[in-house]
Amino acid sequence: MRLFLDTANIEEIRHAARLGILSGVTTNPSLMAKESGISYRERVVEICEVVNGPVSAECISRELADLLKEAREVATWHSNVVVKIPIDEVGLEATAVLSREGIAINMTLIFSANQALLAATAGASYVSPFVGRIDDAGQDGMEVVRESVAIFDSYHLPAQVLAASLRHPRHVIAAARAGAPIATLPYTVLKAMVKHPLTDVGIERFVADARSYQAEPARERANS
Ligand code: E4P
């Protein structure tokens, strides 16, 4: 399973890259709105230079002609860019056109396996079910991931399920067990995945014990 970071914060991305776990990044307009002093394009290019993998940059146009224009422009920013498009009829039509032109699309705001099937059939390379937001609506977000993975596998659809809107470490494990080839994580979830209280206690004890045996020869000398 490949892990992406779901953020537009360059320091978080640099840190995840240093940890050796980062295969890609997803951004969206809400994540970008948290950043200041830099244009969307500049930030996306900056991210692409840190990450050796797909970087999703979202389009906001709502009319087909505008969306095609915006998507083609965004796709020129960097070879790592994947154009993110929300699913609706305009989004599907744009995906059909753009995928034929060889532009990689991440179809976003997926809330059902039906939407996932349509996105994959229209030619999206990545399909992003929003697990946490589905859970928030009282349904089982991971079930959409499971169903989408099973459908893509059964019919050899080349699209990859990108489990998104993950809120905690158990979501990541559940997405992995559901067979999602990619999970995109908020930085806080990545940090939580690293931590375990028993690891902290274990490190503390090993360090204390190492110090005590390193101090031993000095004590022995003192006693002789
Ligand atoms: C994925 O591509 C989206 O940016 C993201 O996972 C949305 O997550 P949220 O529901 O926490 O906003």
Coordinates of C-alpha atoms in Angstrom, one line a residue, residues 9-216:
N9 CA 1.8 22.3 4.1
I10 CA 5.3 22.1 2.8
E11 CA 7.0 21.5 6.1
E12 CA 4.7 18.5 6.8
I13 CA 5.4 17.1 3.3
R14 CA 9.2 17.6 3.8
H15 CA 9.1 15.8 7.1
A16 CA 7.1 12.8 5.7
A17 CA 9.5 12.6 2.8
R18 CA 12.4 12.4 5.3
L19 CA 10.7 9.6 7.1
G20 CA 10.9 7.6 3.9
I21 CA 7.2 6.8 3.8
L22 CA 5.8 9.4 1.3
S23 CA 4.6 8.2 -2.1
G24 CA 2.4 11.1 -3.1
V25 CA 0.3 14.1 -1.9
T26 CA -3.3 15.2 -2.2
T27 CA -4.3 18.8 -1.8
N28 CA -7.7 20.5 -2.1
P29 CA -8.9 24.1 -2.0
S30 CA -9.7 23.9 1.8
L31 CA -6.2 22.7 2.6
M32 CA -4.7 25.4 0.4
A33 CA -6.8 28.1 2.1
K34 CA -4.8 27.3 5.3
E35 CA -1.6 28.3 3.6
S36 CA -0.7 31.9 3.1
G37 CA 1.8 34.0 1.1
I38 CA 2.0 31.6 -1.9
S39 CA -0.1 30.9 -5.0
Y40 CA -1.7 27.5 -5.5
R41 CA 0.5 26.9 -8.5
E42 CA 3.7 27.8 -6.7
R43 CA 2.8 25.5 -3.8
V44 CA 1.9 22.6 -6.0
V45 CA 5.2 22.9 -7.9
E46 CA 7.1 23.2 -4.6
I47 CA 5.4 20.0 -3.4
C48 CA 6.2 18.2 -6.7
E49 CA 9.8 19.0 -6.2
V50 CA 9.8 17.3 -2.8
V51 CA 7.7 14.2 -3.7
N52 CA 8.7 11.7 -6.3
G53 CA 5.1 10.6 -7.0
P54 CA 1.6 11.9 -7.9
V55 CA 0.5 15.2 -6.5
S56 CA -3.2 16.0 -6.8
A57 CA -4.2 19.6 -7.6
E58 CA -7.9 20.3 -7.6
C59 CA -9.9 22.2 -10.3
I60 CA -12.8 24.4 -9.3
S61 CA -14.4 25.3 -12.6
R62 CA -18.1 24.2 -12.9
E63 CA -18.7 24.5 -16.7
L64 CA -17.2 22.0 -19.1
A65 CA -15.2 24.3 -21.3
D66 CA -13.8 26.2 -18.2
L67 CA -13.0 22.9 -16.5
L68 CA -11.2 21.5 -19.5
K69 CA -9.2 24.7 -19.8
E70 CA -8.3 24.8 -16.1
A71 CA -7.4 21.0 -16.0
R72 CA -5.1 21.3 -19.1
E73 CA -3.4 24.3 -17.5
V74 CA -2.9 22.6 -14.1
A75 CA -1.5 19.5 -15.9
T76 CA 1.3 21.6 -17.3
W77 CA 2.6 22.7 -13.9
H78 CA 4.7 19.7 -13.3
S79 CA 5.0 16.1 -14.6
N80 CA 4.0 14.8 -11.1
V81 CA 0.7 16.7 -11.2
V82 CA -2.5 14.7 -11.1
V83 CA -5.6 16.8 -11.9
K84 CA -8.3 16.4 -9.2
I85 CA -11.9 16.8 -10.4
P86 CA -15.1 16.4 -8.3
I87 CA -17.5 13.8 -9.6
D88 CA -20.7 15.1 -11.2
E89 CA -21.8 15.0 -14.8
V90 CA -19.5 17.8 -15.9
G91 CA -16.6 16.1 -14.0
L92 CA -17.2 12.8 -15.7
E93 CA -17.4 14.4 -19.2
A94 CA -14.2 16.3 -18.5
T95 CA -12.5 13.1 -17.2
A96 CA -13.5 11.2 -20.4
V97 CA -11.9 13.9 -22.6
L98 CA -8.8 14.6 -20.5
S99 CA -8.0 10.9 -19.9
R100 CA -8.0 10.4 -23.7
E101 CA -5.5 13.2 -23.9
G102 CA -3.2 11.3 -21.4
I103 CA -3.9 13.6 -18.4
A104 CA -4.1 11.7 -15.1
I105 CA -7.3 12.4 -13.1
N106 CA -8.0 11.9 -9.5
M107 CA -11.8 11.8 -9.2
T108 CA -12.7 13.2 -5.8
L109 CA -15.7 13.6 -3.5
I110 CA -16.7 9.9 -4.0
F111 CA -19.4 8.8 -1.6
S112 CA -20.7 5.6 -3.2
A113 CA -19.4 2.6 -5.1
N114 CA -21.7 3.7 -8.0
Q115 CA -19.8 6.9 -8.2
A116 CA -16.5 5.0 -8.0
L117 CA -17.6 2.7 -10.9
L118 CA -18.6 5.7 -13.0
A119 CA -15.3 7.5 -12.3
A120 CA -13.2 4.5 -13.2
T121 CA -15.2 3.8 -16.3
A122 CA -14.8 7.4 -17.5
G123 CA -11.1 7.0 -17.3
A124 CA -10.0 8.4 -13.9
S125 CA -6.6 7.0 -12.8
Y126 CA -7.4 7.5 -9.1
V127 CA -10.8 7.4 -7.4
S128 CA -11.1 8.9 -3.9
P129 CA -13.8 7.7 -1.5
F130 CA -14.2 10.1 1.4
V131 CA -14.3 7.6 4.3
G132 CA -14.5 10.0 7.2
R133 CA -17.2 12.1 5.7
I134 CA -19.3 9.0 4.9
D135 CA -18.9 7.9 8.5
D136 CA -20.0 11.4 9.6
A137 CA -23.2 10.9 7.6
G138 CA -24.0 7.7 9.6
Q139 CA -22.9 5.2 6.9
D140 CA -19.9 2.9 6.6
G141 CA -17.2 4.7 4.6
M142 CA -14.9 1.8 4.5
E143 CA -17.6 -0.3 2.8
V144 CA -17.4 2.1 -0.2
V145 CA -13.6 1.4 -0.3
R146 CA -14.2 -2.4 0.0
E147 CA -16.9 -2.4 -2.8
S148 CA -14.8 -0.1 -5.1
V149 CA -11.7 -2.3 -4.7
A150 CA -13.7 -5.4 -5.4
I151 CA -15.4 -4.0 -8.5
F152 CA -12.2 -2.6 -10.0
D153 CA -10.5 -6.0 -9.4
S154 CA -13.4 -8.0 -10.8
Y155 CA -13.6 -6.0 -14.0
H156 CA -9.8 -5.2 -14.4
L157 CA -10.5 -1.5 -14.3
P158 CA -7.1 0.2 -14.1
A159 CA -8.2 3.0 -11.7
Q160 CA -6.7 2.9 -8.2
V161 CA -8.8 3.4 -5.1
L162 CA -7.3 6.2 -3.1
A163 CA -8.8 6.0 0.4
A164 CA -9.4 9.6 1.5
S165 CA -10.8 11.6 4.4
L166 CA -9.1 9.2 6.9
R167 CA -9.4 10.5 10.4
H168 CA -7.3 8.1 12.6
P169 CA -4.8 5.3 12.4
R170 CA -7.5 2.5 12.5
H171 CA -8.9 4.0 9.3
V172 CA -5.5 3.4 7.6
I173 CA -5.4 -0.3 8.7
A174 CA -9.0 -0.8 7.6
A175 CA -8.2 0.7 4.2
A176 CA -5.2 -1.5 3.9
R177 CA -7.3 -4.6 4.8
A178 CA -9.9 -3.5 2.3
G179 CA -7.3 -3.7 -0.4
A180 CA -7.0 0.0 -1.1
P181 CA -3.7 0.5 -3.0
I182 CA -3.3 4.0 -1.7
A183 CA -4.3 5.9 1.5
T184 CA -4.0 9.6 1.9
L185 CA -3.4 10.8 5.5
P186 CA -3.5 14.0 7.4
Y187 CA -0.2 14.7 9.0
T188 CA -1.7 14.2 12.5
V189 CA -2.7 10.7 11.5
L190 CA 0.8 9.9 10.2
K191 CA 2.2 11.2 13.6
A192 CA -0.3 9.1 15.5
M193 CA 0.7 6.0 13.5
V194 CA 4.3 6.3 14.5
K195 CA 3.5 6.5 18.3
H196 CA 3.0 3.7 20.8
P197 CA 3.3 4.3 24.6
L198 CA 5.1 1.0 25.0
T199 CA 7.7 2.1 22.4
D200 CA 8.3 5.3 24.5
V201 CA 8.6 3.3 27.7
G202 CA 10.9 0.7 26.0
I203 CA 13.2 3.4 24.6
E204 CA 13.4 5.1 28.0
R205 CA 14.3 1.8 29.7
F206 CA 16.9 0.8 27.1
V207 CA 18.6 4.2 27.3
A208 CA 18.6 4.1 31.1
D209 CA 20.0 0.6 31.2
A210 CA 22.7 1.5 28.5
R211 CA 23.8 4.4 30.7
S212 CA 24.0 2.2 33.8
Y213 CA 26.3 -0.4 32.1
Q214 CA 28.4 2.3 30.4
A215 CA 28.9 3.9 33.9
E216 CA 29.8 0.5 35.4

